[in-house]
Amino acid sequence: MLVNLGCGLDTRFQRLDDGVLELTDLDLPTVIALKRALLPEEDRYRMIASSILDFAWMDLIPARGRRILFLAEGVFMYLPESDVRNLVLTLQQRFPGCELLCEVFNRKWLEGWASKA
């Protein structure tokens, strides 16, 4: 199972569906509302409207001892370090054995990037 944190308008399920893939997209309610208007949910493709920092969304992930890959592309750089740490530790606690694939940035680079915005 794949959980796409901060999915935006990503179409990963539609591009990778092999008939077995189970994917849950998670993003803010305004983003998911738009996405639902564009893409249908299915048995193996769901969307959750929530901030990733409101951990109530974790109750909607059917873990049942399954292997779960959490994907966070272009998300963590917008969050305070303490929130990212709390999220990662909570994922580890709530979903033992899960994996997280995310972008990692050097603080100096990120500060330079943010100052150009």
PDB file of C-alpha atoms in Angstrom:
ATOM      1  CA  MET A   1       0.000   0.000   0.000  1.00  0.00           C
ATOM      2  CA  LEU A   2       1.224   3.490  -0.884  1.00  0.00           C
ATOM      3  CA  VAL A   3       0.157   6.644   0.973  1.00  0.00           C
ATOM      4  CA  ASN A   4       1.027   9.841  -0.885  1.00  0.00           C
ATOM      5  CA  LEU A   5       1.403  12.643   1.695  1.00  0.00           C
ATOM      6  CA  GLY A   6       0.729  16.111   0.281  1.00  0.00           C
ATOM      7  CA  CYS A   7      -0.172  14.601  -3.081  1.00  0.00           C
ATOM      8  CA  GLY A   8      -1.279  17.781  -4.827  1.00  0.00           C
ATOM      9  CA  LEU A   9      -2.732  16.988  -8.241  1.00  0.00           C
ATOM     10  CA  ASP A  10      -0.430  14.009  -8.722  1.00  0.00           C
ATOM     11  CA  THR A  11      -1.841  11.250 -10.957  1.00  0.00           C
ATOM     12  CA  ARG A  12       0.443   8.484  -9.710  1.00  0.00           C
ATOM     13  CA  PHE A  13      -2.348   5.903  -9.305  1.00  0.00           C
ATOM     14  CA  GLN A  14      -3.634   6.427 -12.841  1.00  0.00           C
ATOM     15  CA  ARG A  15      -0.097   6.165 -14.245  1.00  0.00           C
ATOM     16  CA  LEU A  16       1.100   3.167 -12.190  1.00  0.00           C
ATOM     17  CA  ASP A  17      -2.032   1.096 -11.639  1.00  0.00           C
ATOM     18  CA  ASP A  18      -1.176  -2.525 -12.324  1.00  0.00           C
ATOM     19  CA  GLY A  19      -4.485  -3.908 -11.130  1.00  0.00           C
ATOM     20  CA  VAL A  20      -3.066  -4.582  -7.656  1.00  0.00           C
ATOM     21  CA  LEU A  21      -1.746  -1.207  -6.456  1.00  0.00           C
ATOM     22  CA  GLU A  22      -3.550   0.321  -3.487  1.00  0.00           C
ATOM     23  CA  LEU A  23      -2.934   4.042  -3.104  1.00  0.00           C
ATOM     24  CA  THR A  24      -4.279   6.696  -0.781  1.00  0.00           C
ATOM     25  CA  ASP A  25      -3.742  10.362  -1.628  1.00  0.00           C
ATOM     26  CA  LEU A  26      -3.669  12.830   1.262  1.00  0.00           C
ATOM     27  CA  ASP A  27      -3.748  16.609   1.012  1.00  0.00           C
ATOM     28  CA  LEU A  28      -5.519  19.677   2.304  1.00  0.00           C
ATOM     29  CA  PRO A  29      -9.312  19.734   1.839  1.00  0.00           C
ATOM     30  CA  THR A  30      -9.231  22.358  -0.946  1.00  0.00           C
ATOM     31  CA  VAL A  31      -6.757  20.284  -2.957  1.00  0.00           C
ATOM     32  CA  ILE A  32      -8.677  17.037  -2.475  1.00  0.00           C
ATOM     33  CA  ALA A  33     -11.962  18.735  -3.430  1.00  0.00           C
ATOM     34  CA  LEU A  34     -10.427  19.773  -6.742  1.00  0.00           C
ATOM     35  CA  LYS A  35      -8.851  16.374  -7.256  1.00  0.00           C
ATOM     36  CA  ARG A  36     -12.155  14.596  -6.593  1.00  0.00           C
ATOM     37  CA  ALA A  37     -13.767  16.756  -9.279  1.00  0.00           C
ATOM     38  CA  LEU A  38     -11.134  15.522 -11.749  1.00  0.00           C
ATOM     39  CA  LEU A  39     -10.468  11.910 -10.774  1.00  0.00           C
ATOM     40  CA  PRO A  40     -12.764   9.141  -9.530  1.00  0.00           C
ATOM     41  CA  GLU A  41     -11.996   7.183  -6.374  1.00  0.00           C
ATOM     42  CA  GLU A  42     -11.999   3.397  -6.637  1.00  0.00           C
ATOM     43  CA  ASP A  43     -11.718   0.419  -4.321  1.00  0.00           C
ATOM     44  CA  ARG A  44      -7.939   0.612  -4.541  1.00  0.00           C
ATOM     45  CA  TYR A  45      -7.636   4.399  -4.868  1.00  0.00           C
ATOM     46  CA  ARG A  46      -8.837   6.692  -2.092  1.00  0.00           C
ATOM     47  CA  MET A  47      -8.392  10.319  -1.159  1.00  0.00           C
ATOM     48  CA  ILE A  48      -8.250  11.824   2.320  1.00  0.00           C
ATOM     49  CA  ALA A  49      -8.817  15.549   2.867  1.00  0.00           C
ATOM     50  CA  SER A  50      -6.644  16.545   5.816  1.00  0.00           C
ATOM     51  CA  SER A  51      -3.512  18.316   6.881  1.00  0.00           C
ATOM     52  CA  ILE A  52      -0.692  15.822   7.357  1.00  0.00           C
ATOM     53  CA  LEU A  53      -0.178  17.435  10.759  1.00  0.00           C
ATOM     54  CA  ASP A  54      -3.681  16.461  11.934  1.00  0.00           C
ATOM     55  CA  PHE A  55      -2.899  12.854  12.767  1.00  0.00           C
ATOM     56  CA  ALA A  56      -6.571  11.825  12.761  1.00  0.00           C
ATOM     57  CA  TRP A  57      -6.079  10.842   9.098  1.00  0.00           C
ATOM     58  CA  MET A  58      -3.924   7.933  10.299  1.00  0.00           C
ATOM     59  CA  ASP A  59      -7.052   6.237  11.653  1.00  0.00           C
ATOM     60  CA  LEU A  60      -8.321   6.018   8.052  1.00  0.00           C
ATOM     61  CA  ILE A  61      -5.327   4.016   6.800  1.00  0.00           C
ATOM     62  CA  PRO A  62      -6.150   0.291   6.855  1.00  0.00           C
ATOM     63  CA  ALA A  63      -2.848  -1.014   8.241  1.00  0.00           C
ATOM     64  CA  ARG A  64      -3.873  -4.552   9.374  1.00  0.00           C
ATOM     65  CA  GLY A  65      -0.225  -5.658   9.426  1.00  0.00           C
ATOM     66  CA  ARG A  66       0.292  -4.584   5.816  1.00  0.00           C
ATOM     67  CA  ARG A  67       3.467  -3.133   4.413  1.00  0.00           C
ATOM     68  CA  ILE A  68       2.976   0.579   3.857  1.00  0.00           C
ATOM     69  CA  LEU A  69       5.144   2.994   1.933  1.00  0.00           C
ATOM     70  CA  PHE A  70       4.603   6.651   2.793  1.00  0.00           C
ATOM     71  CA  LEU A  71       5.698   9.053   0.079  1.00  0.00           C
ATOM     72  CA  ALA A  72       6.387  12.730   0.834  1.00  0.00           C
ATOM     73  CA  GLU A  73       7.569  14.674  -2.198  1.00  0.00           C
ATOM     74  CA  GLY A  74       7.979  18.422  -1.834  1.00  0.00           C
ATOM     75  CA  VAL A  75       6.159  18.526   1.483  1.00  0.00           C
ATOM     76  CA  PHE A  76       8.579  18.513   4.385  1.00  0.00           C
ATOM     77  CA  MET A  77      10.450  21.589   3.197  1.00  0.00           C
ATOM     78  CA  TYR A  78       7.345  23.683   3.941  1.00  0.00           C
ATOM     79  CA  LEU A  79       6.979  22.433   7.516  1.00  0.00           C
ATOM     80  CA  PRO A  80       8.870  23.324  10.678  1.00  0.00           C
ATOM     81  CA  GLU A  81      11.520  20.757  11.554  1.00  0.00           C
ATOM     82  CA  SER A  82       9.762  19.884  14.822  1.00  0.00           C
ATOM     83  CA  ASP A  83       6.537  19.056  12.942  1.00  0.00           C
ATOM     84  CA  VAL A  84       8.391  16.836  10.475  1.00  0.00           C
ATOM     85  CA  ARG A  85      10.155  15.024  13.320  1.00  0.00           C
ATOM     86  CA  ASN A  86       6.849  14.521  15.156  1.00  0.00           C
ATOM     87  CA  LEU A  87       5.160  13.208  12.003  1.00  0.00           C
ATOM     88  CA  VAL A  88       7.974  10.764  11.212  1.00  0.00           C
ATOM     89  CA  LEU A  89       8.087   9.440  14.770  1.00  0.00           C
ATOM     90  CA  THR A  90       4.296   9.092  14.848  1.00  0.00           C
ATOM     91  CA  LEU A  91       4.320   7.168  11.549  1.00  0.00           C
ATOM     92  CA  GLN A  92       6.948   4.849  13.000  1.00  0.00           C
ATOM     93  CA  GLN A  93       4.867   4.289  16.135  1.00  0.00           C
ATOM     94  CA  ARG A  94       1.466   3.910  14.455  1.00  0.00           C
ATOM     95  CA  PHE A  95       2.661   1.842  11.471  1.00  0.00           C
ATOM     96  CA  PRO A  96       5.513  -0.417  12.657  1.00  0.00           C
ATOM     97  CA  GLY A  97       7.659  -1.597   9.782  1.00  0.00           C
ATOM     98  CA  CYS A  98       6.412   1.084   7.408  1.00  0.00           C
ATOM     99  CA  GLU A  99       8.799   2.854   5.069  1.00  0.00           C
ATOM    100  CA  LEU A 100       9.055   6.544   4.239  1.00  0.00           C
ATOM    101  CA  LEU A 101      10.422   7.913   1.000  1.00  0.00           C
ATOM    102  CA  CYS A 102      10.971  11.660   1.158  1.00  0.00           C
ATOM    103  CA  GLU A 103      13.152  14.486  -0.060  1.00  0.00           C
ATOM    104  CA  VAL A 104      15.825  15.619   2.356  1.00  0.00           C
ATOM    105  CA  PHE A 105      17.293  19.094   2.209  1.00  0.00           C
ATOM    106  CA  ASN A 106      20.355  20.731   3.655  1.00  0.00           C
ATOM    107  CA  ARG A 107      19.234  23.517   6.004  1.00  0.00           C
ATOM    108  CA  LYS A 108      21.627  26.013   4.385  1.00  0.00           C
ATOM    109  CA  TRP A 109      20.237  25.283   0.907  1.00  0.00           C
ATOM    110  CA  LEU A 110      16.665  25.517   2.117  1.00  0.00           C
ATOM    111  CA  GLU A 111      17.270  28.855   3.842  1.00  0.00           C
ATOM    112  CA  GLY A 112      18.863  30.193   0.643  1.00  0.00           C
ATOM    113  CA  TRP A 113      15.935  28.941  -1.433  1.00  0.00           C
ATOM    114  CA  ALA A 114      13.378  30.459   0.917  1.00  0.00           C
ATOM    115  CA  SER A 115      15.093  33.846   0.868  1.00  0.00           C
ATOM    116  CA  LYS A 116      14.619  34.021  -2.919  1.00  0.00           C
ATOM    117  CA  ALA A 117      10.865  33.545  -2.696  1.00  0.00           C
TER     118      ALA A 117
END
